[in-house]
């Protein structure tokens, strides 16, 4: 009886002519145009004001496109919720099984009579429960949906079929789903506000169980061979650069989206915006929370310097520009230009100096004593040195130099994959060639080793600190180790 009444009411709603939808910018106008580029509705007055050069069509001709888009978004959202529910259940069962395995491994058969009968029964019962639940999760029913829908502008009316496969999961019905987008909406409140209803496209999640115990290790896309930069922004989220592409890790999982192409270095502002540097461009760009790239500062000079690395500390942005002049026959000279600017992109200080040889800057840290820079020797593409420069000097005089700690010829044995600094001014470096991460003091003298191959490190590259944890990139996986400042 109730089902018949529901069907009768739905038919009545379908037969009722919808009220004209008024434009949100021009109250006297009615929606008549559909913009295909941004999936938005507008009136004729909006064409020249908000959506110039966008592909458009008459509203009555866009029914199929609107219906398809809304249906796909809704289905993806429901599938996403179902998938997350299965993941949570599976994770709980894996944890229970792991605990039982530990108890069984520590069980002494000779002491079995010491256990009470109720304890043994409870243990066996939990094992049976884990086994049966795991079987259900492995053979779980697949999400099901009925694509038959009736559609009217401003409302989504679903006609649900009463025939469904056994064990299938029905999707909840929805109504009054608006497809209108507010042009003046503040997108800064959510980083991915344009993707809230879309499926999170995951490249590959970790096959290892992630717990709160350290070290944490998780794998990302197997196609990634080397991560050149990692900047954690929370305990589970980080920005990374791989193959000169800016990517993001969310909940220890690499997202598929590419936020910027051809990126060589980044720095994160306090408001969450990302400063993006390219070696072949003189403009430093800013990635906004709405994923739009805008110009931040022009660092071009008459001497054709190009930016190679960037850092930020205490709201001071430091950019290292460089180029090499000369030839193989007569030798090279490195031209260096370092500029300081505030977070508005206004230059506050600049210095230039030259050196013999071809020594390219790769990473920079702004410390209290000066600027710590890692250099790569272009004639030896895998060998590096680290220098501490006196930032108060006009010519950035070298205060200290570190070239390595292994072997007789230290400089020919140091392959630095990444560098960062702690609050005390110590320098942390990853040695790609010796599978190690170690600490240098303020004078760039070796202090102690943190982690090496005994901790599963193979070819560590980018490293970064967040509070009392250090992120270490190693091939297509990332380790998170605890770090104590001694």
Short mmCIF file of C-alpha atoms in Angstrom, two decimals:
data_model
loop_
_atom_site.label_atom_id
_atom_site.label_comp_id
_atom_site.label_asym_id
_atom_site.label_seq_id
_atom_site.Cartn_x
_atom_site.Cartn_y
_atom_site.Cartn_z
CA UNK A 1 0.00 0.00 0.00
CA UNK A 2 2.79 2.41 0.95
CA UNK A 3 4.71 1.56 -2.23
CA UNK A 4 1.62 2.30 -4.36
CA UNK A 5 1.17 5.67 -2.68
CA UNK A 6 4.86 6.51 -3.21
CA UNK A 7 4.63 5.65 -6.92
CA UNK A 8 1.46 7.75 -7.24
CA UNK A 9 3.17 10.77 -5.62
CA UNK A 10 6.24 10.39 -7.84
CA UNK A 11 4.06 10.34 -10.98
CA UNK A 12 2.26 13.45 -9.81
CA UNK A 13 5.60 15.25 -9.24
CA UNK A 14 6.78 14.30 -12.74
CA UNK A 15 3.58 15.65 -14.35
CA UNK A 16 3.82 19.00 -12.55
CA UNK A 17 5.50 21.63 -14.70
CA UNK A 18 8.61 22.94 -12.93
CA UNK A 19 8.73 26.59 -12.00
CA UNK A 20 11.03 28.77 -14.11
CA UNK A 21 14.47 28.93 -12.49
CA UNK A 22 15.64 32.50 -11.96
CA UNK A 23 19.26 33.50 -12.64
CA UNK A 24 21.26 33.89 -9.44
CA UNK A 25 22.93 37.04 -10.81
CA UNK A 26 19.94 38.62 -12.62
CA UNK A 27 16.74 38.03 -10.65
CA UNK A 28 14.46 39.12 -13.49
CA UNK A 29 16.00 36.68 -15.98
CA UNK A 30 15.37 32.96 -16.45
CA UNK A 31 18.00 30.30 -17.08
CA UNK A 32 18.10 29.66 -20.82
CA UNK A 33 21.74 28.81 -21.57
CA UNK A 34 23.87 25.81 -20.56
CA UNK A 35 27.68 26.20 -20.65
CA UNK A 36 29.33 22.90 -21.52
CA UNK A 37 32.87 23.90 -20.46
CA UNK A 38 31.98 24.51 -16.80
CA UNK A 39 28.63 22.66 -16.53
CA UNK A 40 26.79 25.79 -15.43
CA UNK A 41 23.49 27.55 -16.14
CA UNK A 42 23.19 31.19 -17.10
CA UNK A 43 20.85 33.70 -18.66
CA UNK A 44 21.59 35.75 -21.79
CA UNK A 45 22.92 38.67 -19.73
CA UNK A 46 25.60 36.42 -18.22
CA UNK A 47 27.24 35.51 -21.51
CA UNK A 48 29.38 38.63 -21.85
CA UNK A 49 30.01 39.00 -18.13
CA UNK A 50 31.06 35.60 -16.81
CA UNK A 51 31.52 32.98 -19.51
CA UNK A 52 33.13 34.54 -22.52
CA UNK A 53 34.36 32.11 -25.21
CA UNK A 54 32.74 29.13 -23.46
CA UNK A 55 30.92 26.54 -25.50
CA UNK A 56 27.18 26.84 -24.91
CA UNK A 57 23.86 25.39 -25.94
CA UNK A 58 20.15 25.96 -25.39
CA UNK A 59 18.96 24.68 -22.03
CA UNK A 60 16.38 22.36 -23.54
CA UNK A 61 19.07 20.80 -25.74
CA UNK A 62 21.36 20.02 -22.78
CA UNK A 63 19.07 17.57 -20.99
CA UNK A 64 21.10 14.50 -21.90
CA UNK A 65 24.45 16.06 -20.95
CA UNK A 66 23.17 17.28 -17.58
CA UNK A 67 21.50 13.98 -16.78
CA UNK A 68 24.64 12.01 -17.67
CA UNK A 69 26.89 14.22 -15.55
CA UNK A 70 24.64 14.13 -12.47
CA UNK A 71 24.15 10.38 -12.74
CA UNK A 72 27.89 9.72 -13.03
CA UNK A 73 28.75 11.93 -10.06
CA UNK A 74 26.10 10.33 -7.87
CA UNK A 75 27.09 6.79 -8.77
CA UNK A 76 30.79 7.51 -8.20
CA UNK A 77 30.02 8.99 -4.78
CA UNK A 78 28.01 5.93 -3.73
CA UNK A 79 30.68 3.57 -5.02
CA UNK A 80 33.32 5.54 -3.18
CA UNK A 81 31.40 5.29 0.12
CA UNK A 82 30.91 1.54 -0.35
CA UNK A 83 34.60 1.05 -1.16
CA UNK A 84 35.71 3.01 1.93
CA UNK A 85 33.36 0.93 4.08
CA UNK A 86 34.88 -2.29 2.78
CA UNK A 87 38.38 -0.92 3.32
CA UNK A 88 37.60 -0.07 6.95
CA UNK A 89 36.13 -3.51 7.62
CA UNK A 90 39.04 -5.25 5.96
CA UNK A 91 41.55 -3.19 7.95
CA UNK A 92 39.84 -4.15 11.22
CA UNK A 93 39.93 -7.81 10.31
CA UNK A 94 43.60 -7.62 9.31
CA UNK A 95 44.36 -6.10 12.70
CA UNK A 96 42.42 -8.84 14.53
CA UNK A 97 44.15 -11.56 12.53
CA UNK A 98 47.55 -10.00 13.22
CA UNK A 99 46.84 -9.95 16.97
CA UNK A 100 45.74 -13.58 16.90
CA UNK A 101 48.83 -14.58 14.96
CA UNK A 102 50.98 -12.93 17.62
CA UNK A 103 49.15 -14.77 20.41
CA UNK A 104 49.45 -18.10 18.59
CA UNK A 105 53.16 -17.55 17.90
CA UNK A 106 53.80 -16.88 21.61
CA UNK A 107 51.70 -19.81 22.78
CA UNK A 108 53.60 -22.50 24.69
CA UNK A 109 51.89 -25.84 24.13
CA UNK A 110 53.36 -27.21 27.36
CA UNK A 111 51.58 -24.48 29.31
CA UNK A 112 48.22 -25.06 27.62
CA UNK A 113 46.66 -26.75 30.70
CA UNK A 114 47.26 -23.49 32.60
CA UNK A 115 44.67 -21.72 30.43
CA UNK A 116 41.06 -21.93 31.51
CA UNK A 117 38.57 -23.67 29.27
CA UNK A 118 36.65 -20.42 28.73
CA UNK A 119 39.82 -18.66 27.53
CA UNK A 120 40.51 -21.41 24.99
CA UNK A 121 36.92 -21.37 23.75
CA UNK A 122 36.94 -17.59 23.37
CA UNK A 123 40.20 -17.71 21.40
CA UNK A 124 38.87 -20.38 19.06
CA UNK A 125 35.64 -18.43 18.65
CA UNK A 126 37.54 -15.26 17.65
CA UNK A 127 39.56 -17.24 15.11
CA UNK A 128 36.38 -18.63 13.56
CA UNK A 129 34.83 -15.15 13.48
CA UNK A 130 37.86 -13.64 11.73
CA UNK A 131 37.91 -16.46 9.22
CA UNK A 132 34.22 -16.19 8.35
CA UNK A 133 34.28 -12.39 8.19
CA UNK A 134 37.31 -12.43 5.90
CA UNK A 135 35.53 -14.84 3.57
CA UNK A 136 32.55 -12.50 3.41
CA UNK A 137 34.77 -9.53 2.62
CA UNK A 138 36.57 -11.43 -0.13
CA UNK A 139 33.26 -12.47 -1.69
CA UNK A 140 31.41 -9.28 -0.82
CA UNK A 141 28.44 -8.28 -2.98
CA UNK A 142 29.16 -5.76 -5.67
CA UNK A 143 27.49 -2.33 -5.54
CA UNK A 144 24.45 -2.16 -7.76
CA UNK A 145 22.58 0.73 -9.28
CA UNK A 146 19.61 1.20 -11.59
CA UNK A 147 20.41 3.66 -14.39
CA UNK A 148 16.78 4.32 -15.32
CA UNK A 149 16.09 7.95 -14.38
CA UNK A 150 13.71 10.75 -15.18
CA UNK A 151 15.17 14.24 -15.21
CA UNK A 152 13.94 17.82 -15.01
CA UNK A 153 16.01 20.97 -14.63
CA UNK A 154 16.67 21.72 -10.96
CA UNK A 155 15.47 18.32 -9.71
CA UNK A 156 16.66 14.76 -10.16
CA UNK A 157 13.84 12.21 -10.07
CA UNK A 158 14.82 8.55 -9.93
CA UNK A 159 12.59 5.70 -11.10
CA UNK A 160 13.75 2.69 -9.10
CA UNK A 161 13.45 -0.80 -10.47
CA UNK A 162 12.07 -3.49 -8.16
CA UNK A 163 14.17 -6.19 -9.81
CA UNK A 164 17.67 -6.55 -8.50
CA UNK A 165 20.36 -9.20 -8.36
CA UNK A 166 20.59 -11.20 -5.19
CA UNK A 167 23.15 -9.76 -2.79
CA UNK A 168 23.43 -6.48 -4.64
CA UNK A 169 23.62 -3.21 -2.71
CA UNK A 170 20.98 -0.60 -3.63
CA UNK A 171 22.04 3.01 -3.91
CA UNK A 172 20.10 5.58 -1.94
CA UNK A 173 17.75 7.79 -3.94
CA UNK A 174 18.37 11.52 -4.04
CA UNK A 175 16.33 14.55 -5.01
CA UNK A 176 16.65 18.31 -5.40
CA UNK A 177 20.24 18.02 -6.58
CA UNK A 178 21.39 21.38 -7.94
CA UNK A 179 24.01 21.53 -10.66
CA UNK A 180 24.44 25.30 -10.37
CA UNK A 181 27.88 26.64 -9.45
CA UNK A 182 28.32 29.96 -7.70
CA UNK A 183 30.82 32.15 -9.50
CA UNK A 184 31.60 34.06 -6.31
CA UNK A 185 31.93 31.02 -4.07
CA UNK A 186 35.04 31.10 -1.85
CA UNK A 187 37.02 28.08 -3.00
CA UNK A 188 39.69 28.60 -0.32
CA UNK A 189 37.54 26.78 2.22
CA UNK A 190 38.24 23.44 0.58
CA UNK A 191 41.32 22.48 -1.38
CA UNK A 192 39.51 20.23 -3.82
CA UNK A 193 36.08 21.84 -3.83
CA UNK A 194 35.74 21.14 -7.54
CA UNK A 195 36.19 17.41 -6.91
CA UNK A 196 34.07 16.79 -3.82
CA UNK A 197 31.67 14.53 -5.70
CA UNK A 198 34.26 12.81 -7.82
CA UNK A 199 35.97 9.55 -7.18
CA UNK A 200 39.43 9.84 -5.63
CA UNK A 201 41.63 8.45 -8.38
CA UNK A 202 44.33 6.57 -6.56
CA UNK A 203 47.42 5.56 -8.47
CA UNK A 204 48.32 2.82 -6.03
CA UNK A 205 47.86 2.45 -2.32
CA UNK A 206 50.29 0.71 -0.08
CA UNK A 207 50.29 -3.03 0.22
CA UNK A 208 51.84 -2.63 3.65
CA UNK A 209 49.67 -2.09 6.70
CA UNK A 210 49.96 1.49 7.96
CA UNK A 211 49.81 1.82 11.73
CA UNK A 212 50.63 4.48 14.27
CA UNK A 213 53.90 2.71 15.05
CA UNK A 214 57.06 4.07 13.49
CA UNK A 215 58.72 3.75 11.11
CA UNK A 216 55.84 3.99 8.66
CA UNK A 217 56.47 2.74 5.14
CA UNK A 218 54.09 3.03 2.20
CA UNK A 219 54.47 2.45 -1.51
CA UNK A 220 53.21 4.67 -4.29
CA UNK A 221 53.04 4.40 -8.07
CA UNK A 222 55.50 1.69 -9.25
CA UNK A 223 56.24 3.81 -12.33
CA UNK A 224 57.88 6.43 -10.11
CA UNK A 225 61.58 5.71 -9.82
CA UNK A 226 62.89 8.81 -8.04
CA UNK A 227 61.34 11.56 -5.92
CA UNK A 228 63.39 14.75 -6.07
CA UNK A 229 61.43 16.74 -3.46
CA UNK A 230 59.06 15.97 -0.61
CA UNK A 231 57.39 18.55 1.64
CA UNK A 232 55.05 17.09 4.30
CA UNK A 233 52.18 19.37 5.31
CA UNK A 234 50.61 17.08 7.93
CA UNK A 235 51.17 13.65 9.45
CA UNK A 236 49.68 11.90 6.40
CA UNK A 237 49.77 14.48 3.61
CA UNK A 238 52.66 15.85 1.57
CA UNK A 239 53.62 17.49 -1.70
CA UNK A 240 56.20 15.69 -3.84
CA UNK A 241 58.05 16.32 -7.09
CA UNK A 242 58.72 13.33 -9.33
CA UNK A 243 59.73 13.41 -12.98
CA UNK A 244 59.36 17.23 -12.73
CA UNK A 245 55.65 16.92 -11.90
CA UNK A 246 53.97 18.28 -8.77
CA UNK A 247 51.94 15.55 -7.09
CA UNK A 248 50.19 15.21 -3.75
CA UNK A 249 50.02 12.46 -1.12
CA UNK A 250 46.79 12.30 0.87
CA UNK A 251 46.40 9.79 3.72
CA UNK A 252 49.68 8.13 2.71
CA UNK A 253 48.29 7.57 -0.79
CA UNK A 254 49.53 9.20 -3.98
CA UNK A 255 46.76 11.03 -5.83
CA UNK A 256 46.57 10.72 -9.59
CA UNK A 257 46.13 14.44 -10.27
CA UNK A 258 49.10 16.43 -11.56
CA UNK A 259 48.95 19.91 -10.03
CA UNK A 260 51.69 21.45 -12.17
CA UNK A 261 53.78 20.24 -15.07
CA UNK A 262 57.54 20.79 -15.28
CA UNK A 263 58.41 21.69 -11.68
CA UNK A 264 61.95 21.78 -10.28
CA UNK A 265 61.48 23.06 -6.72
CA UNK A 266 58.69 24.25 -4.41
CA UNK A 267 58.14 26.11 -1.15
CA UNK A 268 54.96 26.11 0.93
CA UNK A 269 53.50 29.35 2.30
CA UNK A 270 51.66 29.48 5.61
CA UNK A 271 48.32 29.93 3.86
CA UNK A 272 48.81 26.59 2.05
CA UNK A 273 49.70 28.07 -1.32
CA UNK A 274 52.63 26.48 -3.15
CA UNK A 275 55.41 28.49 -4.78
CA UNK A 276 56.45 26.69 -7.97
CA UNK A 277 59.89 27.14 -9.54
CA UNK A 278 61.03 26.09 -13.02
CA UNK A 279 64.64 26.19 -14.20
CA UNK A 280 63.66 27.36 -17.69
CA UNK A 281 61.28 30.15 -16.60
CA UNK A 282 62.06 33.40 -14.83
CA UNK A 283 58.63 33.64 -13.23
CA UNK A 284 57.97 32.04 -9.85
CA UNK A 285 54.36 30.84 -9.90
CA UNK A 286 51.90 30.41 -7.04
CA UNK A 287 49.49 27.47 -6.88
CA UNK A 288 46.29 28.65 -5.19
CA UNK A 289 43.94 26.43 -3.15
CA UNK A 290 41.54 26.36 -6.11
CA UNK A 291 44.39 24.80 -8.17
CA UNK A 292 44.90 27.90 -10.29
CA UNK A 293 48.48 28.90 -11.13
CA UNK A 294 49.17 32.64 -10.95
CA UNK A 295 52.36 34.69 -11.16
CA UNK A 296 54.13 35.36 -7.87
CA UNK A 297 57.35 37.15 -8.82
CA UNK A 298 59.60 37.81 -11.80
CA UNK A 299 63.25 37.00 -11.01
CA UNK A 300 64.72 37.71 -14.45
CA UNK A 301 67.88 39.80 -14.68
CA UNK A 302 69.88 41.31 -17.52
CA UNK A 303 72.53 38.60 -17.06
CA UNK A 304 70.12 35.78 -17.99
CA UNK A 305 70.20 34.01 -14.65
CA UNK A 306 67.62 31.27 -14.15
CA UNK A 307 66.17 30.04 -10.83
CA UNK A 308 67.31 26.63 -9.62
CA UNK A 309 66.14 26.27 -6.02
CA UNK A 310 63.90 27.98 -3.48
CA UNK A 311 63.22 27.86 0.26
CA UNK A 312 61.21 29.75 2.86
CA UNK A 313 61.89 30.47 6.55
CA UNK A 314 60.23 33.00 8.85
CA UNK A 315 58.23 34.40 5.91
CA UNK A 316 61.44 35.12 3.97
CA UNK A 317 61.63 33.50 0.53
CA UNK A 318 65.14 32.83 -0.81
CA UNK A 319 65.74 32.00 -4.48
CA UNK A 320 69.06 30.87 -5.93
CA UNK A 321 69.64 31.80 -9.60
CA UNK A 322 72.55 30.48 -11.64
CA UNK A 323 74.08 30.04 -15.05
CA UNK A 324 77.45 28.80 -16.35
CA UNK A 325 79.57 30.63 -18.92
CA UNK A 326 82.53 29.24 -20.84
CA UNK A 327 83.45 26.13 -22.81
CA UNK A 328 85.09 22.74 -22.36
CA UNK A 329 88.25 24.07 -23.98
CA UNK A 330 88.72 27.19 -21.87
CA UNK A 331 86.83 26.15 -18.77
CA UNK A 332 83.66 27.39 -17.12
CA UNK A 333 82.70 30.01 -14.59
CA UNK A 334 79.56 29.83 -12.46
CA UNK A 335 77.50 33.01 -12.18
CA UNK A 336 75.43 33.10 -9.00
CA UNK A 337 72.63 35.41 -7.96
CA UNK A 338 70.71 35.03 -4.69
CA UNK A 339 67.66 37.12 -3.89
CA UNK A 340 65.54 37.49 -0.77
CA UNK A 341 61.87 38.53 -0.91
CA UNK A 342 58.83 38.61 1.32
CA UNK A 343 55.71 36.48 0.89
CA UNK A 344 54.19 39.15 -1.36
CA UNK A 345 56.97 38.67 -3.92
CA UNK A 346 58.74 41.95 -3.16
CA UNK A 347 62.55 41.74 -3.30
CA UNK A 348 64.25 42.92 -0.11
CA UNK A 349 67.86 41.92 -0.81
CA UNK A 350 70.04 40.62 -3.63
CA UNK A 351 73.66 39.54 -4.09
CA UNK A 352 75.76 38.23 -6.99
CA UNK A 353 79.11 36.46 -7.16
CA UNK A 354 81.16 34.32 -9.55
CA UNK A 355 83.27 31.19 -9.13
CA UNK A 356 85.48 29.12 -11.37
CA UNK A 357 84.07 25.78 -12.49
CA UNK A 358 80.61 24.59 -13.32
CA UNK A 359 78.81 24.00 -10.04
CA UNK A 360 75.00 23.95 -10.17
CA UNK A 361 72.85 24.62 -7.06
CA UNK A 362 70.33 21.88 -6.26
CA UNK A 363 68.89 22.65 -2.83
CA UNK A 364 69.00 25.58 -0.42
CA UNK A 365 68.23 26.05 3.29
CA UNK A 366 68.02 29.45 5.00
CA UNK A 367 69.66 29.07 8.41
CA UNK A 368 70.50 31.46 11.22
CA UNK A 369 74.22 31.30 10.37
CA UNK A 370 73.74 31.64 6.62
CA UNK A 371 72.62 29.82 3.51
CA UNK A 372 73.29 26.09 3.24
CA UNK A 373 73.46 25.02 -0.42
CA UNK A 374 73.97 21.63 -2.03
CA UNK A 375 75.77 21.77 -5.39
CA UNK A 376 76.14 19.27 -8.19
CA UNK A 377 79.27 19.11 -10.30
CA UNK A 378 78.07 18.99 -13.91
CA UNK A 379 81.21 17.18 -15.04
CA UNK A 380 80.36 14.54 -12.42
CA UNK A 381 76.54 14.39 -12.61
CA UNK A 382 76.11 12.22 -9.52
CA UNK A 383 78.57 13.90 -7.16
CA UNK A 384 77.73 16.73 -4.81
CA UNK A 385 79.12 19.10 -2.21
CA UNK A 386 77.45 21.14 0.52
CA UNK A 387 78.53 24.67 1.46
CA UNK A 388 77.46 27.11 4.14
CA UNK A 389 77.54 30.68 2.77
CA UNK A 390 77.71 33.85 4.81
CA UNK A 391 74.44 35.58 3.87
CA UNK A 392 75.62 38.84 5.49
CA UNK A 393 78.50 39.05 3.05
CA UNK A 394 77.95 40.76 -0.29
CA UNK A 395 79.80 37.95 -2.06
CA UNK A 396 78.38 35.12 0.07
CA UNK A 397 81.77 33.98 1.37
CA UNK A 398 82.06 30.28 2.19
CA UNK A 399 82.03 29.57 5.90
CA UNK A 400 82.18 25.77 5.82
CA UNK A 401 82.30 23.00 3.20
CA UNK A 402 81.20 19.36 3.40
CA UNK A 403 82.04 16.88 0.66
CA UNK A 404 81.39 13.48 2.23
CA UNK A 405 82.60 11.04 4.89
CA UNK A 406 83.24 7.75 3.06
CA UNK A 407 86.44 6.78 1.24
CA UNK A 408 89.84 8.35 0.75
CA UNK A 409 88.62 10.83 -1.86
CA UNK A 410 85.54 12.13 -0.08
CA UNK A 411 84.32 14.35 -2.87
CA UNK A 412 84.17 11.42 -5.31
CA UNK A 413 82.04 9.37 -2.92
CA UNK A 414 79.28 11.77 -1.88
CA UNK A 415 76.02 11.49 -3.82
CA UNK A 416 73.45 13.65 -2.05
CA UNK A 417 69.84 12.80 -2.81
CA UNK A 418 68.22 15.33 -0.45
CA UNK A 419 68.87 17.88 2.27
CA UNK A 420 66.91 19.62 5.02
CA UNK A 421 67.57 21.37 8.34
CA UNK A 422 66.16 21.10 11.87
CA UNK A 423 65.30 23.95 14.21
CA UNK A 424 68.73 23.79 15.86
CA UNK A 425 70.55 24.42 12.58
CA UNK A 426 71.74 20.84 12.04
CA UNK A 427 71.77 19.66 8.42
CA UNK A 428 70.22 16.31 7.51
CA UNK A 429 71.40 14.74 4.26
CA UNK A 430 70.58 11.55 2.39
CA UNK A 431 73.53 9.76 0.83
CA UNK A 432 72.16 7.96 -2.21
CA UNK A 433 75.36 6.02 -2.83
CA UNK A 434 75.76 4.73 0.72
CA UNK A 435 72.05 4.11 1.51
CA UNK A 436 72.22 6.43 4.50
CA UNK A 437 70.67 9.44 6.18
CA UNK A 438 72.93 11.27 8.61
CA UNK A 439 73.28 14.56 10.49
CA UNK A 440 75.83 17.35 10.08
CA UNK A 441 76.38 20.01 12.71
CA UNK A 442 76.33 23.77 12.13
CA UNK A 443 79.87 23.64 10.77
CA UNK A 444 78.95 20.86 8.33
CA UNK A 445 80.92 18.25 10.27
CA UNK A 446 79.61 14.71 10.44
CA UNK A 447 77.65 14.24 13.64
CA UNK A 448 75.86 10.89 13.55
CA UNK A 449 74.01 8.47 11.33
CA UNK A 450 70.23 8.27 11.60
CA UNK A 451 69.16 5.46 9.28
CA UNK A 452 70.75 3.21 6.67
CA UNK A 453 70.29 -0.13 4.88
CA UNK A 454 69.55 -1.82 8.21
CA UNK A 455 66.36 0.24 8.20
CA UNK A 456 65.52 -0.95 4.66
CA UNK A 457 66.91 2.15 2.94
CA UNK A 458 68.26 1.43 -0.51
CA UNK A 459 68.57 4.62 -2.56
CA UNK A 460 67.26 7.46 -0.36
CA UNK A 461 66.63 10.74 -2.16
CA UNK A 462 64.36 13.58 -1.00
CA UNK A 463 64.08 14.11 2.77
CA UNK A 464 62.12 16.59 4.84
CA UNK A 465 61.24 17.25 8.49
CA UNK A 466 57.81 17.82 10.01
CA UNK A 467 57.87 18.36 13.76
CA UNK A 468 59.60 15.27 15.20
CA UNK A 469 59.39 13.03 12.14
CA UNK A 470 61.52 12.76 9.02
CA UNK A 471 60.12 11.76 5.62
CA UNK A 472 62.56 9.85 3.43
CA UNK A 473 61.79 9.03 -0.21
CA UNK A 474 63.37 5.82 -1.49
CA UNK A 475 62.47 4.81 -5.03
CA UNK A 476 58.71 4.37 -5.22
CA UNK A 477 58.22 4.22 -1.46
CA UNK A 478 58.37 6.66 1.42
CA UNK A 479 59.54 6.05 5.00
CA UNK A 480 58.50 8.14 7.98
CA UNK A 481 61.00 7.83 10.85
CA UNK A 482 60.99 9.45 14.27
CA UNK A 483 63.56 12.20 14.69
CA UNK A 484 64.95 13.43 18.00
CA UNK A 485 66.97 16.62 17.95
CA UNK A 486 70.05 15.91 20.05
#
